[in-house]
């Protein structure tokens, strides 16, 4: 199935993966090949079939509302790329942008 | 700017996020306390470390079931979770666990009371459970932002209304009604300033009589009742002005700026809002057993509407007074405690909504922090009822109680404020007043009846307010006849 | 006999009887690793010091008669299982510096039974691959022939057990990542029922398909290890609250009368002669053992591959969003803004196959394609699962080849994703249905092993072990091991 350049750019943005100009055409071709593989599903009659989102047909267990986790900030931040005063630092986030 | 007039109609729907007052998070055992040091309440699950998995907090199910009942809604079982995908530094997994197809609460309504005494039914589309995000702090990091994930994973329930609201006032009434319910249910403190209740408003406008809905905008970041009213009014008027100037409304998300009292568009890429919801494979559908629902509903407290009706029937209060008192659970409880002591519901209601409310407002206090306890106020009213003091003296005693914290009887005793009910004492005061005011007496006797009030006032003054006014009236009438 | 030639069970007996110590056994494996693994590249991290410490502790327990069920047995963990304070990379540049601050339930369960951890094994990046060529830490070689791949994604675990650098290894299987390398390296590998083994601390690829399991040299060794790993875990909401049976109890019971089905859809495929003949030979063996063989049909099984390649990427596209360079792991140099941080971190931190799958998954979930791809795939998944439900009404186990062929040369399929995906056509259906599957050696072609797969009904691991063990009692394919130089 054909994938447009616009579509590939949009999904790359949604997935936040930068794609080099050089590798763009090859990647597009590979993805189209994979999409071709999906065509087979159109042969299956599924109008009456219930979607299966999980192999287990059970109810979700719950836990009691208790605080069980202690502060482990130091340990959890040991391999963090950039930390100051216990905060994870990132380039400036402008409120309301996404 | 008052372009919102009879020829326009506003169509408003609210999305209210309520933080649920659990001890631990929706899917982890980390604490939800407000105000801890950054990232000290963010465990490996909250930080979305590789390999971690969510485990559902049972308490949120109970809270949601109660809310569903209070909103006259259906409880879905099974109810299921979905992933909402988006990148933002305060969203550690890159997706938020939320609900899509099977929200726990669906198809409800709420009757709100408007200021003109009428009531209006607002539909509640759904209420679903989801995780709160962390916070981005923007100061003091040399051009960088600091991410604190303490709040990440705190349980939220998002209550989505139908677009049944037609004015900023109705929006506030609806919001207050939701606020009252969540406080009654004790599922949230509803503190808008701290963000435990947040409101987004979907607003569109159309010409009266039009069947078609206008293009709507979503205004975010509105964090007080007053701002909700102002932000919606601003947005209505902005949209009308745009349309009247021949422009069209863009469907977009806008941010409310409370300082400037304006809304401004948020910059987003159009396709960036594709959240790619799909069933959360780390969680199974939640089956709510009948027994669980039944036991949960048995813990439901009396709700504002029920309480209001009871106040009307049991205490013979007016509908208006009853609904004012019942709107705030703590206020209603206070009222019942006062009445229990004073044995006079009407007087208790008047004192609470009059003197007490005025003092609370002046000091910006909530009823729970009142300097006069319910018992103390009840005793004060009891002393009016048993004629120990007059209503007027009672106001002075109230002031003294408020500032000193002393008991009613101690103040009456100390200040000698007992009402004078000794007839001979009142008689001698009346005599003295008549003798000291010969001119007024002459005028009164010549037919100026209005001066009777003057004599009452003088006697009361003479008694320093302590004379029983009914007795003063009676004796004066007798004496002046002579 | 040399220590590494002993089976896990024999090593346990030797330790109990004091024929050798865990320290000796552990040191022996560490020596082999340092001698042979430079070339094979089956380990990403070797934890020499802590392994020797654990062995020492184990020896003490043996001396004081307080030995634990698996005390002193040196194993390796696939680098997908978080191990506290030890590098846990998932084969990715993204986590190349990530020391896990906590341990997975699998690691904890095995440790509390006394195993010695030799290190963390190489794997396809984030378990995406069938040849172990997508690892950031370089490809793993097949000990049977170093020009060939060991299979994937648990290629490191398979290669190290096959080369006898560890007694056994943990592994994971999302579409065949235990069974395919087991077949290609001449090992026994089990993927249990979905939910049997906790996923807590097992780095997620596709949550509704991932399942932990074992690569070992025999069904018996696999059973011993799986029993220790398994069990309900309140930290994993999708873990099964079922008692773990004694997997060893029935190993020696004859399988006379057991019904084994052969799905005609698998055998109608154009299989290479050596695959067909070795599978037929396995069937003959089962007939000799008294099993009843019959043909069955899984009419929708051909949908498995496209269903898998929609659902697994869709789930992975969300599961891998957390790798954003903010809280841990790789971060690109000098990001100019937050978008740049995300876009470049993920471009540089992920390899080509991972990126392809994230993009496909993102596409399959995106507005306008959700119904046509994701939802359709979920419905077809139900069809595939229903076929198994139907089949298990008439048979106990389902037999097929594990892979379409023996191993292939490194580089042969790495430029063709679809060719690579076809490696898993026989293994994927069990993942879609959440069923247990076992692969064990049944032949050898031109010096490369071949495997046969049995799939059982839900929670029937014991039956799989029994059937595989009975096979291994009358054959010696599983005893053939590559000569490592």
PDB file of C-alpha atoms in Angstrom, chain C residues 65-259:
ATOM      1  CA  UNK C  65      22.274 -28.259  54.779  1.00  0.00           C
ATOM      2  CA  UNK C  66      20.192 -25.208  53.961  1.00  0.00           C
ATOM      3  CA  UNK C  67      20.410 -25.544  50.207  1.00  0.00           C
ATOM      4  CA  UNK C  68      17.697 -23.915  48.116  1.00  0.00           C
ATOM      5  CA  UNK C  69      15.927 -25.724  45.238  1.00  0.00           C
ATOM      6  CA  UNK C  70      18.272 -24.417  42.511  1.00  0.00           C
ATOM      7  CA  UNK C  71      21.207 -23.614  44.729  1.00  0.00           C
ATOM      8  CA  UNK C  72      24.457 -22.860  42.973  1.00  0.00           C
ATOM      9  CA  UNK C  73      23.289 -23.419  39.391  1.00  0.00           C
ATOM     10  CA  UNK C  74      24.931 -20.816  37.127  1.00  0.00           C
ATOM     11  CA  UNK C  75      22.460 -19.340  34.675  1.00  0.00           C
ATOM     12  CA  UNK C  76      22.258 -16.246  32.482  1.00  0.00           C
ATOM     13  CA  UNK C  77      19.442 -13.727  32.159  1.00  0.00           C
ATOM     14  CA  UNK C  78      18.297 -12.244  28.907  1.00  0.00           C
ATOM     15  CA  UNK C  79      19.142  -8.546  29.114  1.00  0.00           C
ATOM     16  CA  UNK C  80      15.433  -7.724  28.978  1.00  0.00           C
ATOM     17  CA  UNK C  81      14.986  -8.630  32.658  1.00  0.00           C
ATOM     18  CA  UNK C  82      15.766  -5.783  35.040  1.00  0.00           C
ATOM     19  CA  UNK C  83      18.485  -6.714  37.516  1.00  0.00           C
ATOM     20  CA  UNK C  84      19.044  -4.337  40.399  1.00  0.00           C
ATOM     21  CA  UNK C  85      22.278  -2.347  40.166  1.00  0.00           C
ATOM     22  CA  UNK C  86      23.341  -4.223  37.025  1.00  0.00           C
ATOM     23  CA  UNK C  87      23.323  -2.844  33.496  1.00  0.00           C
ATOM     24  CA  UNK C  88      20.034  -3.737  31.789  1.00  0.00           C
ATOM     25  CA  UNK C  89      20.187  -2.643  28.153  1.00  0.00           C
ATOM     26  CA  UNK C  90      17.507  -4.557  26.247  1.00  0.00           C
ATOM     27  CA  UNK C  91      20.083  -4.657  23.448  1.00  0.00           C
ATOM     28  CA  UNK C  92      19.607  -0.961  22.758  1.00  0.00           C
ATOM     29  CA  UNK C  93      21.754   2.135  22.639  1.00  0.00           C
ATOM     30  CA  UNK C  94      18.771   3.791  24.333  1.00  0.00           C
ATOM     31  CA  UNK C  95      19.478   1.846  27.545  1.00  0.00           C
ATOM     32  CA  UNK C  96      23.200   1.300  27.034  1.00  0.00           C
ATOM     33  CA  UNK C  97      23.923   3.111  30.319  1.00  0.00           C
ATOM     34  CA  UNK C  98      20.843   2.005  32.270  1.00  0.00           C
ATOM     35  CA  UNK C  99      21.476   0.377  35.631  1.00  0.00           C
ATOM     36  CA  UNK C 100      18.137  -0.937  36.801  1.00  0.00           C
ATOM     37  CA  UNK C 101      17.202   0.311  40.279  1.00  0.00           C
ATOM     38  CA  UNK C 102      15.034  -2.749  40.860  1.00  0.00           C
ATOM     39  CA  UNK C 103      14.839  -6.418  39.907  1.00  0.00           C
ATOM     40  CA  UNK C 104      12.223  -8.159  37.840  1.00  0.00           C
ATOM     41  CA  UNK C 105      10.076 -10.795  39.499  1.00  0.00           C
ATOM     42  CA  UNK C 106      11.675 -13.510  37.343  1.00  0.00           C
ATOM     43  CA  UNK C 107      15.142 -12.519  38.533  1.00  0.00           C
ATOM     44  CA  UNK C 108      13.978 -12.338  42.163  1.00  0.00           C
ATOM     45  CA  UNK C 109      12.191 -15.691  42.009  1.00  0.00           C
ATOM     46  CA  UNK C 110      15.236 -17.464  40.597  1.00  0.00           C
ATOM     47  CA  UNK C 111      17.602 -15.734  43.005  1.00  0.00           C
ATOM     48  CA  UNK C 112      15.519 -16.727  45.989  1.00  0.00           C
ATOM     49  CA  UNK C 113      15.827 -20.319  44.770  1.00  0.00           C
ATOM     50  CA  UNK C 114      19.599 -19.943  44.867  1.00  0.00           C
ATOM     51  CA  UNK C 115      20.755 -19.584  41.249  1.00  0.00           C
ATOM     52  CA  UNK C 116      24.064 -17.933  40.427  1.00  0.00           C
ATOM     53  CA  UNK C 117      23.763 -15.203  37.776  1.00  0.00           C
ATOM     54  CA  UNK C 118      26.672 -15.254  35.327  1.00  0.00           C
ATOM     55  CA  UNK C 119      25.521 -12.211  33.408  1.00  0.00           C
ATOM     56  CA  UNK C 120      23.096 -10.686  30.963  1.00  0.00           C
ATOM     57  CA  UNK C 121      22.711 -12.078  27.485  1.00  0.00           C
ATOM     58  CA  UNK C 122      22.674 -10.354  24.140  1.00  0.00           C
ATOM     59  CA  UNK C 123      19.402  -9.959  22.282  1.00  0.00           C
ATOM     60  CA  UNK C 124      17.727  -8.245  19.378  1.00  0.00           C
ATOM     61  CA  UNK C 125      17.043  -4.626  20.281  1.00  0.00           C
ATOM     62  CA  UNK C 126      13.926  -4.478  22.481  1.00  0.00           C
ATOM     63  CA  UNK C 127      13.310  -8.119  21.464  1.00  0.00           C
ATOM     64  CA  UNK C 128      12.518  -7.117  17.888  1.00  0.00           C
ATOM     65  CA  UNK C 129      14.218  -9.468  15.502  1.00  0.00           C
ATOM     66  CA  UNK C 130      14.711 -13.110  14.603  1.00  0.00           C
ATOM     67  CA  UNK C 131      18.460 -13.249  14.070  1.00  0.00           C
ATOM     68  CA  UNK C 132      20.034 -11.274  16.896  1.00  0.00           C
ATOM     69  CA  UNK C 133      21.463  -8.895  14.327  1.00  0.00           C
ATOM     70  CA  UNK C 134      19.567  -5.821  15.570  1.00  0.00           C
ATOM     71  CA  UNK C 135      21.427  -5.590  18.891  1.00  0.00           C
ATOM     72  CA  UNK C 136      23.313  -2.352  19.570  1.00  0.00           C
ATOM     73  CA  UNK C 137      25.981  -4.618  21.103  1.00  0.00           C
ATOM     74  CA  UNK C 138      26.633  -6.440  17.860  1.00  0.00           C
ATOM     75  CA  UNK C 139      25.355  -9.686  16.378  1.00  0.00           C
ATOM     76  CA  UNK C 140      25.551 -13.034  18.156  1.00  0.00           C
ATOM     77  CA  UNK C 141      26.975 -16.024  16.334  1.00  0.00           C
ATOM     78  CA  UNK C 142      25.473 -19.479  16.181  1.00  0.00           C
ATOM     79  CA  UNK C 143      27.807 -21.860  18.029  1.00  0.00           C
ATOM     80  CA  UNK C 144      27.004 -24.594  15.483  1.00  0.00           C
ATOM     81  CA  UNK C 145      28.406 -22.506  12.670  1.00  0.00           C
ATOM     82  CA  UNK C 146      29.634 -19.014  13.289  1.00  0.00           C
ATOM     83  CA  UNK C 147      28.629 -17.785   9.873  1.00  0.00           C
ATOM     84  CA  UNK C 148      25.046 -18.427  10.848  1.00  0.00           C
ATOM     85  CA  UNK C 149      22.659 -16.590  13.135  1.00  0.00           C
ATOM     86  CA  UNK C 150      21.491 -18.072  16.447  1.00  0.00           C
ATOM     87  CA  UNK C 151      17.946 -16.796  15.882  1.00  0.00           C
ATOM     88  CA  UNK C 152      16.270 -14.141  17.923  1.00  0.00           C
ATOM     89  CA  UNK C 153      15.327 -12.260  19.791  1.00  0.00           C
ATOM     90  CA  UNK C 154      16.742 -14.417  22.606  1.00  0.00           C
ATOM     91  CA  UNK C 155      19.837 -15.154  20.494  1.00  0.00           C
ATOM     92  CA  UNK C 156      22.331 -14.502  23.282  1.00  0.00           C
ATOM     93  CA  UNK C 157      20.549 -16.806  25.712  1.00  0.00           C
ATOM     94  CA  UNK C 158      20.344 -19.527  23.062  1.00  0.00           C
ATOM     95  CA  UNK C 159      23.957 -19.197  21.936  1.00  0.00           C
ATOM     96  CA  UNK C 160      25.385 -19.211  25.470  1.00  0.00           C
ATOM     97  CA  UNK C 161      23.424 -22.305  26.520  1.00  0.00           C
ATOM     98  CA  UNK C 162      24.160 -24.061  23.273  1.00  0.00           C
ATOM     99  CA  UNK C 163      27.880 -23.271  23.668  1.00  0.00           C
ATOM    100  CA  UNK C 164      27.645 -24.424  27.303  1.00  0.00           C
ATOM    101  CA  UNK C 165      28.652 -21.060  28.708  1.00  0.00           C
ATOM    102  CA  UNK C 166      25.750 -21.302  31.164  1.00  0.00           C
ATOM    103  CA  UNK C 167      23.692 -24.133  32.496  1.00  0.00           C
ATOM    104  CA  UNK C 168      20.477 -22.559  31.193  1.00  0.00           C
ATOM    105  CA  UNK C 169      19.122 -19.078  30.495  1.00  0.00           C
ATOM    106  CA  UNK C 170      15.991 -17.036  30.858  1.00  0.00           C
ATOM    107  CA  UNK C 171      14.413 -15.677  27.708  1.00  0.00           C
ATOM    108  CA  UNK C 172      11.247 -14.045  26.429  1.00  0.00           C
ATOM    109  CA  UNK C 173       8.920 -14.842  23.582  1.00  0.00           C
ATOM    110  CA  UNK C 174       6.573 -12.354  21.898  1.00  0.00           C
ATOM    111  CA  UNK C 175       6.223 -14.089  18.526  1.00  0.00           C
ATOM    112  CA  UNK C 176       8.715 -16.933  18.783  1.00  0.00           C
ATOM    113  CA  UNK C 177      11.763 -15.377  20.441  1.00  0.00           C
ATOM    114  CA  UNK C 178      12.346 -18.430  22.662  1.00  0.00           C
ATOM    115  CA  UNK C 179      11.259 -21.241  20.363  1.00  0.00           C
ATOM    116  CA  UNK C 180      12.902 -20.043  17.134  1.00  0.00           C
ATOM    117  CA  UNK C 181      16.415 -19.642  18.634  1.00  0.00           C
ATOM    118  CA  UNK C 182      15.870 -22.930  20.498  1.00  0.00           C
ATOM    119  CA  UNK C 183      15.300 -24.604  17.142  1.00  0.00           C
ATOM    120  CA  UNK C 184      18.212 -22.848  15.450  1.00  0.00           C
ATOM    121  CA  UNK C 185      20.645 -23.651  18.282  1.00  0.00           C
ATOM    122  CA  UNK C 186      19.516 -27.208  19.067  1.00  0.00           C
ATOM    123  CA  UNK C 187      17.961 -26.405  22.452  1.00  0.00           C
ATOM    124  CA  UNK C 188      14.708 -26.958  24.285  1.00  0.00           C
ATOM    125  CA  UNK C 189      12.786 -23.738  24.827  1.00  0.00           C
ATOM    126  CA  UNK C 190       9.446 -23.157  26.442  1.00  0.00           C
ATOM    127  CA  UNK C 191       7.113 -20.202  26.235  1.00  0.00           C
ATOM    128  CA  UNK C 192       4.509 -20.830  28.931  1.00  0.00           C
ATOM    129  CA  UNK C 193       0.859 -19.756  28.975  1.00  0.00           C
ATOM    130  CA  UNK C 194       0.447 -15.991  28.899  1.00  0.00           C
ATOM    131  CA  UNK C 195       0.360 -14.867  32.531  1.00  0.00           C
ATOM    132  CA  UNK C 196       2.183 -17.885  33.952  1.00  0.00           C
ATOM    133  CA  UNK C 197       5.404 -15.906  34.394  1.00  0.00           C
ATOM    134  CA  UNK C 198       5.278 -12.370  35.761  1.00  0.00           C
ATOM    135  CA  UNK C 199       6.114  -9.581  33.345  1.00  0.00           C
ATOM    136  CA  UNK C 200       7.058  -7.191  36.166  1.00  0.00           C
ATOM    137  CA  UNK C 201      10.534  -5.917  35.407  1.00  0.00           C
ATOM    138  CA  UNK C 202      10.611  -7.611  32.014  1.00  0.00           C
ATOM    139  CA  UNK C 203      11.036  -4.743  29.586  1.00  0.00           C
ATOM    140  CA  UNK C 204       7.879  -4.565  27.500  1.00  0.00           C
ATOM    141  CA  UNK C 205       7.800  -5.027  23.745  1.00  0.00           C
ATOM    142  CA  UNK C 206       4.151  -5.981  23.143  1.00  0.00           C
ATOM    143  CA  UNK C 207       2.340  -6.346  26.442  1.00  0.00           C
ATOM    144  CA  UNK C 208      -0.466  -8.664  25.339  1.00  0.00           C
ATOM    145  CA  UNK C 209       1.992 -11.079  23.695  1.00  0.00           C
ATOM    146  CA  UNK C 210       5.201 -10.979  25.773  1.00  0.00           C
ATOM    147  CA  UNK C 211       5.891 -13.942  27.992  1.00  0.00           C
ATOM    148  CA  UNK C 212       9.006 -15.013  29.870  1.00  0.00           C
ATOM    149  CA  UNK C 213      10.365 -18.527  29.601  1.00  0.00           C
ATOM    150  CA  UNK C 214      13.454 -20.707  29.469  1.00  0.00           C
ATOM    151  CA  UNK C 215      16.141 -21.916  27.114  1.00  0.00           C
ATOM    152  CA  UNK C 216      17.833 -25.101  28.311  1.00  0.00           C
ATOM    153  CA  UNK C 217      19.357 -28.313  27.020  1.00  0.00           C
ATOM    154  CA  UNK C 218      16.401 -30.581  27.751  1.00  0.00           C
ATOM    155  CA  UNK C 219      12.725 -30.585  28.624  1.00  0.00           C
ATOM    156  CA  UNK C 220      13.615 -31.712  32.113  1.00  0.00           C
ATOM    157  CA  UNK C 221      16.062 -28.842  32.689  1.00  0.00           C
ATOM    158  CA  UNK C 222      13.493 -26.400  31.288  1.00  0.00           C
ATOM    159  CA  UNK C 223      10.826 -27.738  33.623  1.00  0.00           C
ATOM    160  CA  UNK C 224      13.071 -27.314  36.662  1.00  0.00           C
ATOM    161  CA  UNK C 225      13.825 -23.707  35.814  1.00  0.00           C
ATOM    162  CA  UNK C 226      10.327 -22.709  34.703  1.00  0.00           C
ATOM    163  CA  UNK C 227       8.808 -23.968  37.915  1.00  0.00           C
ATOM    164  CA  UNK C 228      11.011 -21.601  39.878  1.00  0.00           C
ATOM    165  CA  UNK C 229      10.253 -18.608  37.633  1.00  0.00           C
ATOM    166  CA  UNK C 230       6.492 -19.036  37.508  1.00  0.00           C
ATOM    167  CA  UNK C 231       3.708 -17.938  39.784  1.00  0.00           C
ATOM    168  CA  UNK C 232       1.182 -15.263  40.520  1.00  0.00           C
ATOM    169  CA  UNK C 233       2.623 -11.800  41.016  1.00  0.00           C
ATOM    170  CA  UNK C 234       0.440  -9.032  42.449  1.00  0.00           C
ATOM    171  CA  UNK C 235       2.721  -6.535  40.682  1.00  0.00           C
ATOM    172  CA  UNK C 236       1.557  -7.807  37.281  1.00  0.00           C
ATOM    173  CA  UNK C 237      -2.189  -7.402  36.776  1.00  0.00           C
ATOM    174  CA  UNK C 238      -2.028  -9.846  33.884  1.00  0.00           C
ATOM    175  CA  UNK C 239      -0.310 -12.587  35.835  1.00  0.00           C
ATOM    176  CA  UNK C 240      -2.414 -15.710  36.388  1.00  0.00           C
ATOM    177  CA  UNK C 241      -3.585 -16.390  39.901  1.00  0.00           C
ATOM    178  CA  UNK C 242      -3.156 -20.143  39.459  1.00  0.00           C
ATOM    179  CA  UNK C 243      -1.089 -22.625  41.390  1.00  0.00           C
ATOM    180  CA  UNK C 244       2.061 -23.725  39.616  1.00  0.00           C
ATOM    181  CA  UNK C 245       1.923 -27.495  39.327  1.00  0.00           C
ATOM    182  CA  UNK C 246       4.939 -29.713  39.810  1.00  0.00           C
ATOM    183  CA  UNK C 247       6.227 -29.734  36.247  1.00  0.00           C
ATOM    184  CA  UNK C 248       8.472 -32.742  36.923  1.00  0.00           C
ATOM    185  CA  UNK C 249       5.867 -35.030  38.381  1.00  0.00           C
ATOM    186  CA  UNK C 250       4.572 -36.516  35.142  1.00  0.00           C
ATOM    187  CA  UNK C 251       7.721 -36.344  33.055  1.00  0.00           C
ATOM    188  CA  UNK C 252       8.194 -40.067  33.179  1.00  0.00           C
ATOM    189  CA  UNK C 253       4.575 -40.999  32.600  1.00  0.00           C
ATOM    190  CA  UNK C 254       4.049 -42.632  29.204  1.00  0.00           C
ATOM    191  CA  UNK C 255       2.108 -40.615  26.656  1.00  0.00           C
ATOM    192  CA  UNK C 256       0.187 -43.565  25.309  1.00  0.00           C
ATOM    193  CA  UNK C 257      -3.166 -42.386  24.009  1.00  0.00           C
ATOM    194  CA  UNK C 258      -2.210 -38.711  23.981  1.00  0.00           C
ATOM    195  CA  UNK C 259      -3.768 -37.052  20.939  1.00  0.00           C
TER     196      UNK C 259
END
